Each structure stands twice: as structure tokens, then as C-alpha cells.
PDB file of C-alpha atoms in Angstrom:
ATOM      1  CA  MET U  27     139.813  95.206  63.693  1.00 83.00           C
ATOM      2  CA  SER U  28     140.318  98.939  64.482  1.00 93.00           C
ATOM      3  CA  GLU U  29     143.360 100.937  64.003  1.00 93.00           C
ATOM      4  CA  ASP U  30     143.579 101.691  68.538  1.00 92.00           C
ATOM      5  CA  ASP U  31     142.792  98.337  68.648  1.00 93.00           C
ATOM      6  CA  LEU U  32     145.567  97.241  65.937  1.00 94.00           C
ATOM      7  CA  LEU U  33     148.024  99.492  67.853  1.00 95.00           C
ATOM      8  CA  LEU U  34     147.720  97.966  70.868  1.00 94.00           C
ATOM      9  CA  ARG U  35     148.222  94.218  70.321  1.00 96.00           C
ATOM     10  CA  GLU U  36     151.118  95.065  68.511  1.00 96.00           C
ATOM     11  CA  ALA U  37     152.138  97.497  71.827  1.00 95.00           C
ATOM     12  CA  GLU U  38     151.623  94.131  73.682  1.00 96.00           C
ATOM     13  CA  LYS U  39     154.428  92.703  71.349  1.00 96.00           C
ATOM     14  CA  ILE U  40     156.915  94.727  72.677  1.00 96.00           C
ATOM     15  CA  VAL U  41     155.949  94.814  75.977  1.00 96.00           C
ATOM     16  CA  THR U  42     156.549  90.883  75.695  1.00 96.00           C
ATOM     17  CA  ALA U  43     159.570  91.136  74.521  1.00 96.00           C
ATOM     18  CA  LEU U  44     160.388  94.231  76.552  1.00 95.00           C
ATOM     19  CA  GLY U  45     159.989  91.618  80.118  1.00 93.00           C
ATOM     20  CA  GLY U  46     162.357  88.860  78.811  1.00 93.00           C
ATOM     21  CA  MET U  47     164.951  91.009  77.922  1.00 92.00           C
ATOM     22  CA  PHE U  48     164.357  92.252  82.104  1.00 89.00           C
ATOM     23  CA  PRO U  49     163.753  88.969  83.761  1.00 88.00           C
ATOM     24  CA  GLY U  50     162.777  90.061  87.372  1.00 83.00           C
ATOM     25  CA  LEU U  51     164.949  93.711  87.422  1.00 87.00           C
ATOM     26  CA  CYS U  52     162.461  95.565  84.657  1.00 93.00           C
ATOM     27  CA  GLU U  53     158.696  96.570  85.710  1.00 94.00           C
ATOM     28  CA  VAL U  54     157.390  96.733  82.019  1.00 96.00           C
ATOM     29  CA  VAL U  55     152.870  97.806  81.674  1.00 96.00           C
ATOM     30  CA  LEU U  56     150.909  98.407  78.190  1.00 97.00           C
ATOM     31  CA  HIS U  57     148.139 101.029  79.969  1.00 96.00           C
ATOM     32  CA  ASP U  58     145.122 101.131  77.188  1.00 96.00           C
ATOM     33  CA  LEU U  59     144.106 105.212  77.624  1.00 95.00           C
ATOM     34  CA  ARG U  60     140.806 104.088  75.745  1.00 94.00           C
ATOM     35  CA  ASP U  61     139.203 102.528  79.729  1.00 92.00           C
ATOM     36  CA  PRO U  62     141.124 104.719  82.326  1.00 92.00           C
ATOM     37  CA  ARG U  63     139.186 102.655  85.315  1.00 93.00           C
ATOM     38  CA  HIS U  64     140.678 100.096  83.686  1.00 94.00           C
ATOM     39  CA  ALA U  65     143.752 100.554  81.764  1.00 94.00           C
ATOM     40  CA  VAL U  66     146.614  98.034  83.123  1.00 95.00           C
ATOM     41  CA  ARG U  67     146.057  95.755  79.289  1.00 96.00           C
ATOM     42  CA  ALA U  68     149.472  93.883  80.411  1.00 96.00           C
ATOM     43  CA  ILE U  69     152.010  93.220  83.111  1.00 96.00           C
ATOM     44  CA  GLU U  70     155.301  91.542  82.369  1.00 95.00           C
ATOM     45  CA  ASN U  71     158.286  91.321  85.988  1.00 93.00           C
ATOM     46  CA  ASN U  72     155.136  92.559  88.116  1.00 93.00           C
ATOM     47  CA  LEU U  73     157.610  94.541  90.508  1.00 90.00           C
ATOM     48  CA  SER U  74     154.448  97.330  91.570  1.00 91.00           C
ATOM     49  CA  GLY U  75     152.099  94.582  93.025  1.00 90.00           C
ATOM     50  CA  ARG U  76     149.107  96.733  90.113  1.00 92.00           C
ATOM     51  CA  ARG U  77     146.495  93.953  87.871  1.00 93.00           C
ATOM     52  CA  VAL U  78     145.612  93.603  84.416  1.00 95.00           C
ATOM     53  CA  GLY U  79     142.462  95.995  84.537  1.00 94.00           C
ATOM     54  CA  ASP U  80     143.942  98.542  87.210  1.00 94.00           C
ATOM     55  CA  ALA U  81     143.456 101.861  86.787  1.00 93.00           C
ATOM     56  CA  ALA U  82     146.146 104.187  85.068  1.00 91.00           C
ATOM     57  CA  THR U  83     148.488 106.451  87.142  1.00 90.00           C
ATOM     58  CA  GLU U  84     147.940 109.797  87.271  1.00 90.00           C
ATOM     59  CA  LEU U  85     150.615 110.169  84.223  1.00 90.00           C
ATOM     60  CA  GLY U  86     148.296 108.313  81.972  1.00 89.00           C
ATOM     61  CA  LEU U  87     145.501 110.718  82.774  1.00 90.00           C
ATOM     62  CA  ALA U  88     147.459 113.086  81.493  1.00 90.00           C
ATOM     63  CA  ARG U  89     147.757 112.064  78.498  1.00 91.00           C
ATOM     64  CA  VAL U  90     144.340 111.302  78.213  1.00 88.00           C
ATOM     65  CA  LYS U  91     143.232 114.898  79.458  1.00 90.00           C
ATOM     66  CA  ASP U  92     146.269 116.673  77.153  1.00 91.00           C
ATOM     67  CA  PRO U  93     146.423 115.068  73.449  1.00 87.00           C
ATOM     68  CA  ASP U  94     149.721 117.329  73.449  1.00 90.00           C
ATOM     69  CA  TYR U  95     151.123 115.642  76.433  1.00 91.00           C
ATOM     70  CA  PRO U  96     155.340 115.074  75.607  1.00 93.00           C
ATOM     71  CA  GLY U  97     155.341 111.297  74.611  1.00 92.00           C
ATOM     72  CA  ILE U  98     158.052 110.662  75.992  1.00 94.00           C
ATOM     73  CA  LEU U  99     159.143 110.860  79.375  1.00 93.00           C
ATOM     74  CA  GLN U 100     162.278 109.080  80.386  1.00 93.00           C
ATOM     75  CA  ASN U 101     164.015 108.650  83.288  1.00 92.00           C
ATOM     76  CA  TYR U 102     162.203 110.363  86.024  1.00 92.00           C
ATOM     77  CA  PRO U 103     162.456 109.219  90.011  1.00 91.00           C
ATOM     78  CA  ASN U 104     159.836 107.301  91.119  1.00 91.00           C
ATOM     79  CA  SER U 105     159.124 104.829  93.554  1.00 89.00           C
ATOM     80  CA  PHE U 106     156.764 100.915  94.059  1.00 88.00           C
ATOM     81  CA  PRO U 107     154.453 100.886  97.017  1.00 86.00           C
ATOM     82  CA  ASP U 108     156.964  99.197  99.085  1.00 80.00           C
ATOM     83  CA  GLY U 109     159.434 102.099  99.005  1.00 81.00           C
ATOM     84  CA  ARG U 110     162.559 100.593  96.641  1.00 84.00           C
ATOM     85  CA  PRO U 111     163.103 103.315  94.317  1.00 88.00           C
ATOM     86  CA  ALA U 112     162.989 103.134  90.785  1.00 90.00           C
ATOM     87  CA  LYS U 113     163.422 104.981  87.858  1.00 92.00           C
ATOM     88  CA  SER U 114     160.651 105.400  85.276  1.00 94.00           C
ATOM     89  CA  THR U 115     160.069 105.396  81.493  1.00 94.00           C
ATOM     90  CA  SER U 116     156.464 106.602  79.900  1.00 95.00           C
ATOM     91  CA  ILE U 117     155.763 106.123  76.257  1.00 96.00           C
ATOM     92  CA  GLY U 118     153.028 107.403  74.976  1.00 95.00           C
ATOM     93  CA  LEU U 119     151.022 105.867  71.653  1.00 96.00           C
ATOM     94  CA  LYS U 120     148.749 107.925  69.458  1.00 95.00           C
ATOM     95  CA  ASN U 121     146.000 106.900  66.485  1.00 93.00           C
ATOM     96  CA  GLY U 122     146.010 108.658  63.628  1.00 93.00           C
ATOM     97  CA  ARG U 123     143.743 110.672  64.638  1.00 93.00           C
ATOM     98  CA  GLY U 124     146.312 111.993  67.546  1.00 93.00           C
ATOM     99  CA  GLU U 125     144.774 110.735  70.322  1.00 93.00           C
ATOM    100  CA  TYR U 126     146.951 109.024  73.102  1.00 94.00           C
ATOM    101  CA  VAL U 127     145.121 105.089  72.711  1.00 95.00           C
ATOM    102  CA  ALA U 128     148.369 103.284  74.797  1.00 95.00           C
ATOM    103  CA  ALA U 129     151.185 103.852  77.189  1.00 95.00           C
ATOM    104  CA  ILE U 130     154.153 101.545  77.679  1.00 97.00           C
ATOM    105  CA  CYS U 131     156.090 102.487  80.754  1.00 96.00           C
ATOM    106  CA  LEU U 132     159.128 100.874  82.286  1.00 96.00           C
ATOM    107  CA  ASN U 133     159.985 100.863  85.623  1.00 95.00           C
ATOM    108  CA  LEU U 134     164.156  99.925  87.138  1.00 93.00           C
ATOM    109  CA  ASP U 135     163.754  98.741  90.206  1.00 89.00           C
ATOM    110  CA  VAL U 136     167.414 100.526  90.745  1.00 86.00           C
ATOM    111  CA  SER U 137     168.108  99.274  94.312  1.00 82.00           C
ATOM    112  CA  LEU U 138     168.628  96.351  93.014  1.00 73.00           C
ATOM    113  CA  LEU U 139     171.758  97.823  91.105  1.00 74.00           C
ATOM    114  CA  GLY U 140     172.627 100.058  94.601  1.00 72.00           C
ATOM    115  CA  THR U 141     172.923  96.169  96.060  1.00 70.00           C
ATOM    116  CA  ALA U 142     175.533  95.490  93.223  1.00 70.00           C
ATOM    117  CA  ALA U 143     176.823  98.413  93.518  1.00 71.00           C
ATOM    118  CA  ARG U 144     177.577  98.203  97.456  1.00 71.00           C
ATOM    119  CA  THR U 145     178.996  94.066  96.359  1.00 70.00           C
ATOM    120  CA  LEU U 146     181.438  95.608  94.408  1.00 72.00           C
ATOM    121  CA  ALA U 147     182.640  98.526  96.424  1.00 72.00           C
ATOM    122  CA  ASN U 148     182.445  95.405  99.527  1.00 73.00           C
ATOM    123  CA  LEU U 149     185.136  93.601  97.288  1.00 72.00           C
ATOM    124  CA  VAL U 150     187.591  96.383  96.674  1.00 73.00           C
ATOM    125  CA  ARG U 151     187.492  97.770  99.658  1.00 71.00           C
ATOM    126  CA  THR U 152     190.900  98.311 102.064  1.00 65.00           C
ATOM    127  CA  ASP U 153     190.697  98.089 105.640  1.00 62.00           C
ATOM    128  CA  LEU U 154     192.101 101.616 107.078  1.00 55.00           C
ATOM    129  CA  ARG U 155     194.798 100.458 110.416  1.00 55.00           C
ATOM    130  CA  ASP U 156     194.682 103.004 113.671  1.00 53.00           C
ATOM    131  CA  GLU U 157     192.520 105.192 112.528  1.00 49.00           C
ATOM    132  CA  PRO U 158     190.761 107.954 115.197  1.00 52.00           C
ATOM    133  CA  VAL U 159     187.480 107.087 115.426  1.00 49.00           C
ATOM    134  CA  GLU U 160     184.626 109.219 114.147  1.00 49.00           C
ATOM    135  CA  GLU U 161     181.761 110.107 116.017  1.00 43.00           C
ATOM    136  CA  THR U 162     178.825 111.143 114.130  1.00 44.00           C
ATOM    137  CA  LEU U 163     176.147 113.073 116.401  1.00 37.00           C
ATOM    138  CA  ARG U 164     172.772 114.002 114.215  1.00 42.00           C
ATOM    139  CA  ALA U 165     170.448 111.186 114.395  1.00 46.00           C
ATOM    140  CA  GLN U 166     170.257 108.732 111.740  1.00 62.00           C
ATOM    141  CA  THR U 167     167.194 109.195 108.398  1.00 76.00           C
ATOM    142  CA  THR U 168     165.529 106.714 107.184  1.00 79.00           C
ATOM    143  CA  ALA U 169     167.376 107.116 104.105  1.00 81.00           C
ATOM    144  CA  GLU U 170     170.105 106.288 105.638  1.00 83.00           C
ATOM    145  CA  LEU U 171     168.182 102.917 107.510  1.00 84.00           C
ATOM    146  CA  ARG U 172     167.990 102.156 103.983  1.00 85.00           C
ATOM    147  CA  GLU U 173     171.693 102.197 102.698  1.00 85.00           C
ATOM    148  CA  ALA U 174     172.717  99.760 105.836  1.00 86.00           C
ATOM    149  CA  VAL U 175     169.802  97.245 105.334  1.00 86.00           C
ATOM    150  CA  GLU U 176     171.256  97.079 101.537  1.00 86.00           C
ATOM    151  CA  GLU U 177     175.184  97.189 102.707  1.00 86.00           C
ATOM    152  CA  PHE U 178     174.381  94.637 104.503  1.00 87.00           C
ATOM    153  CA  ALA U 179     172.493  92.247 102.583  1.00 85.00           C
ATOM    154  CA  ALA U 180     175.458  93.091  99.923  1.00 82.00           C
ATOM    155  CA  ALA U 181     177.611  91.443 101.334  1.00 81.00           C
ATOM    156  CA  ARG U 182     176.168  88.456 101.740  1.00 79.00           C
ATOM    157  CA  GLY U 183     175.766  88.414  98.458  1.00 76.00           C
ATOM    158  CA  SER U 184     172.256  88.828  98.769  1.00 81.00           C
ATOM    159  CA  THR U 185     169.318  91.010  98.566  1.00 84.00           C
ATOM    160  CA  PRO U 186     167.761  92.001 101.519  1.00 86.00           C
ATOM    161  CA  ARG U 187     164.497  90.555 100.540  1.00 86.00           C
ATOM    162  CA  GLY U 188     166.519  87.636 100.029  1.00 85.00           C
ATOM    163  CA  LEU U 189     168.512  87.364 103.535  1.00 87.00           C
ATOM    164  CA  ASP U 190     167.164  84.223 105.639  1.00 89.00           C
ATOM    165  CA  ALA U 191     165.657  84.591 108.392  1.00 88.00           C
ATOM    166  CA  ALA U 192     168.994  84.779 110.629  1.00 88.00           C
ATOM    167  CA  ALA U 193     171.006  87.064 109.083  1.00 89.00           C
ATOM    168  CA  ARG U 194     167.945  88.825 108.483  1.00 89.00           C
ATOM    169  CA  ARG U 195     167.547  89.049 113.529  1.00 89.00           C
ATOM    170  CA  GLU U 196     171.368  89.406 112.927  1.00 89.00           C
ATOM    171  CA  LEU U 197     170.497  92.795 110.576  1.00 89.00           C
ATOM    172  CA  VAL U 198     167.488  94.232 112.780  1.00 87.00           C
ATOM    173  CA  ARG U 199     169.387  92.963 115.973  1.00 89.00           C
ATOM    174  CA  SER U 200     172.307  95.298 114.889  1.00 87.00           C
ATOM    175  CA  LEU U 201     170.588  97.803 113.166  1.00 86.00           C
ATOM    176  CA  LYS U 202     169.293  98.185 116.969  1.00 85.00           C
ATOM    177  CA  ASP U 203     172.089  98.533 118.561  1.00 84.00           C
ATOM    178  CA  ARG U 204     173.528 100.930 116.024  1.00 84.00           C
ATOM    179  CA  GLY U 205     170.999 102.974 116.988  1.00 83.00           C
ATOM    180  CA  TYR U 206     168.697 103.040 113.318  1.00 81.00           C
ATOM    181  CA  LEU U 207     166.297 101.415 115.149  1.00 80.00           C
ATOM    182  CA  ARG U 208     165.581 105.420 117.144  1.00 81.00           C
ATOM    183  CA  VAL U 209     164.146 106.793 113.328  1.00 77.00           C
ATOM    184  CA  LYS U 210     161.065 107.157 113.198  1.00 78.00           C
ATOM    185  CA  HIS U 211     158.798 105.298 111.484  1.00 81.00           C
ATOM    186  CA  SER U 212     162.101 102.823 111.199  1.00 84.00           C
ATOM    187  CA  VAL U 213     160.104  99.313 111.911  1.00 85.00           C
ATOM    188  CA  GLN U 214     158.018 100.320 108.960  1.00 87.00           C
ATOM    189  CA  ALA U 215     160.962 100.583 106.315  1.00 85.00           C
ATOM    190  CA  LEU U 216     162.585  97.514 107.503  1.00 85.00           C
ATOM    191  CA  THR U 217     158.911  95.997 107.036  1.00 87.00           C
ATOM    192  CA  ASP U 218     159.372  96.821 103.559  1.00 86.00           C
ATOM    193  CA  LEU U 219     162.333  96.067 102.856  1.00 85.00           C
ATOM    194  CA  LEU U 220     162.805  92.430 104.252  1.00 88.00           C
ATOM    195  CA  GLY U 221     159.152  91.203 103.009  1.00 88.00           C
ATOM    196  CA  VAL U 222     158.521  90.934 106.987  1.00 88.00           C
ATOM    197  CA  SER U 223     155.232  91.827 109.242  1.00 88.00           C
ATOM    198  CA  ARG U 224     156.440  93.902 111.479  1.00 86.00           C
ATOM    199  CA  ALA U 225     154.959  91.565 114.093  1.00 87.00           C
ATOM    200  CA  THR U 226     158.271  88.944 112.832  1.00 88.00           C
ATOM    201  CA  VAL U 227     160.412  92.862 113.085  1.00 87.00           C
ATOM    202  CA  TYR U 228     159.781  92.390 116.612  1.00 86.00           C
ATOM    203  CA  ASN U 229     160.543  88.100 117.366  1.00 87.00           C
ATOM    204  CA  TYR U 230     163.870  89.467 115.894  1.00 85.00           C
ATOM    205  CA  LEU U 231     164.910  92.129 118.005  1.00 82.00           C
ATOM    206  CA  ARG U 232     163.660  89.444 121.604  1.00 81.00           C
TER     207      ARG U 232
END
């Protein structure tokens, strides 16, 4: 077995162990940088929808081209294909010749942590009495739409994708009443957040 193959074999053990440590929360990917067009060698807790044999990311290609590229990029902002925010760390692995052979990448789904944080906030929140109504004259944004969806789910001890059909219908109608569906691309944002089709969202509005 060559040095490069041995390095990849050992790296795959690390990926498996890290994936088992953070099930459902952190995607862990092993990239074989010797073949950028089919770089994904192993993936645990698949949150991005990629498959073994998929191509390297832009970061992987940068490492292939430049042996002086940083070995560790830690805690940088990222996002999954459906728009969920992520926090990522990438670790490049070199062989004895100083060439990048592999990379281990960790992608933490911070939207789940945001839901947990909102659940705790709801538990400790107190209600204000006899307060004047506050009015906002600016339009809502997609980010505020996402926050409203996550708060709704957190109040029910769930994630947006974990809501049942009745709760999703209630949520969509509430968002419409509050003006969130006037936000540009709001329906597409909802389909990504809830994991449903556009037709389903429109059906909830009937």
C-alpha cells in the first residue's frame, strides 16, 4: 500500500469516528484530492446531499493547485444547498512530499442549534403587560422569515422540517397574516425550510 493510500485509509477512520460523535448535527467529509472530479471518498451525517464520488469543492481545488494553501481553515461561515446556515472547518492532509492528498471537512448545522437556543429563550421569557404596540414600517427580509419559522418550530419543541402537516399549515397562514409572504422569494425560502414543495405551500394557503 502506498503512503497516500495509507494516509487516506487512516483519515477515513477519523471521519467515521467524528461522524459518530455528532450524529445528525455535523456532516464530516473525506476528500481524496488526488482525483478532484471524484473527490468525495466518505461522508458521515450527510446534510448536504452529496454522494461518494462527487467532485471537490472550490476549497479542495485551491489546495490541489497550491501546496502552500493553509492546512487548517477553521470556523468559517458556510451554508447547505437548502439555505441552512453552517459553520465549517477544513483540514488538509499532506504526504511526505508536501503534497495535499486529502482533506477532512466538518460542516456543523447551526440552524439546529439556533432552534435549541430559541426553545431555551422561550422557556425563560416573561410576558410584558400593558405595553404599547410597536409598529415597524419597513418590509420584512428573508432572514426575518427564517427566524420567524425557527421560533415557531422551537415553541413546539421541533425543527422546521419536523413540524407535522397541521403545524405547517398553521405556520404558513400565520406568516401570511403577518406579511412575511410579501417578501421576495418567500415561498421558495419556505419550501427549503420546511422540506415541502411549492404546491404544498400554496395548498396550505387555501
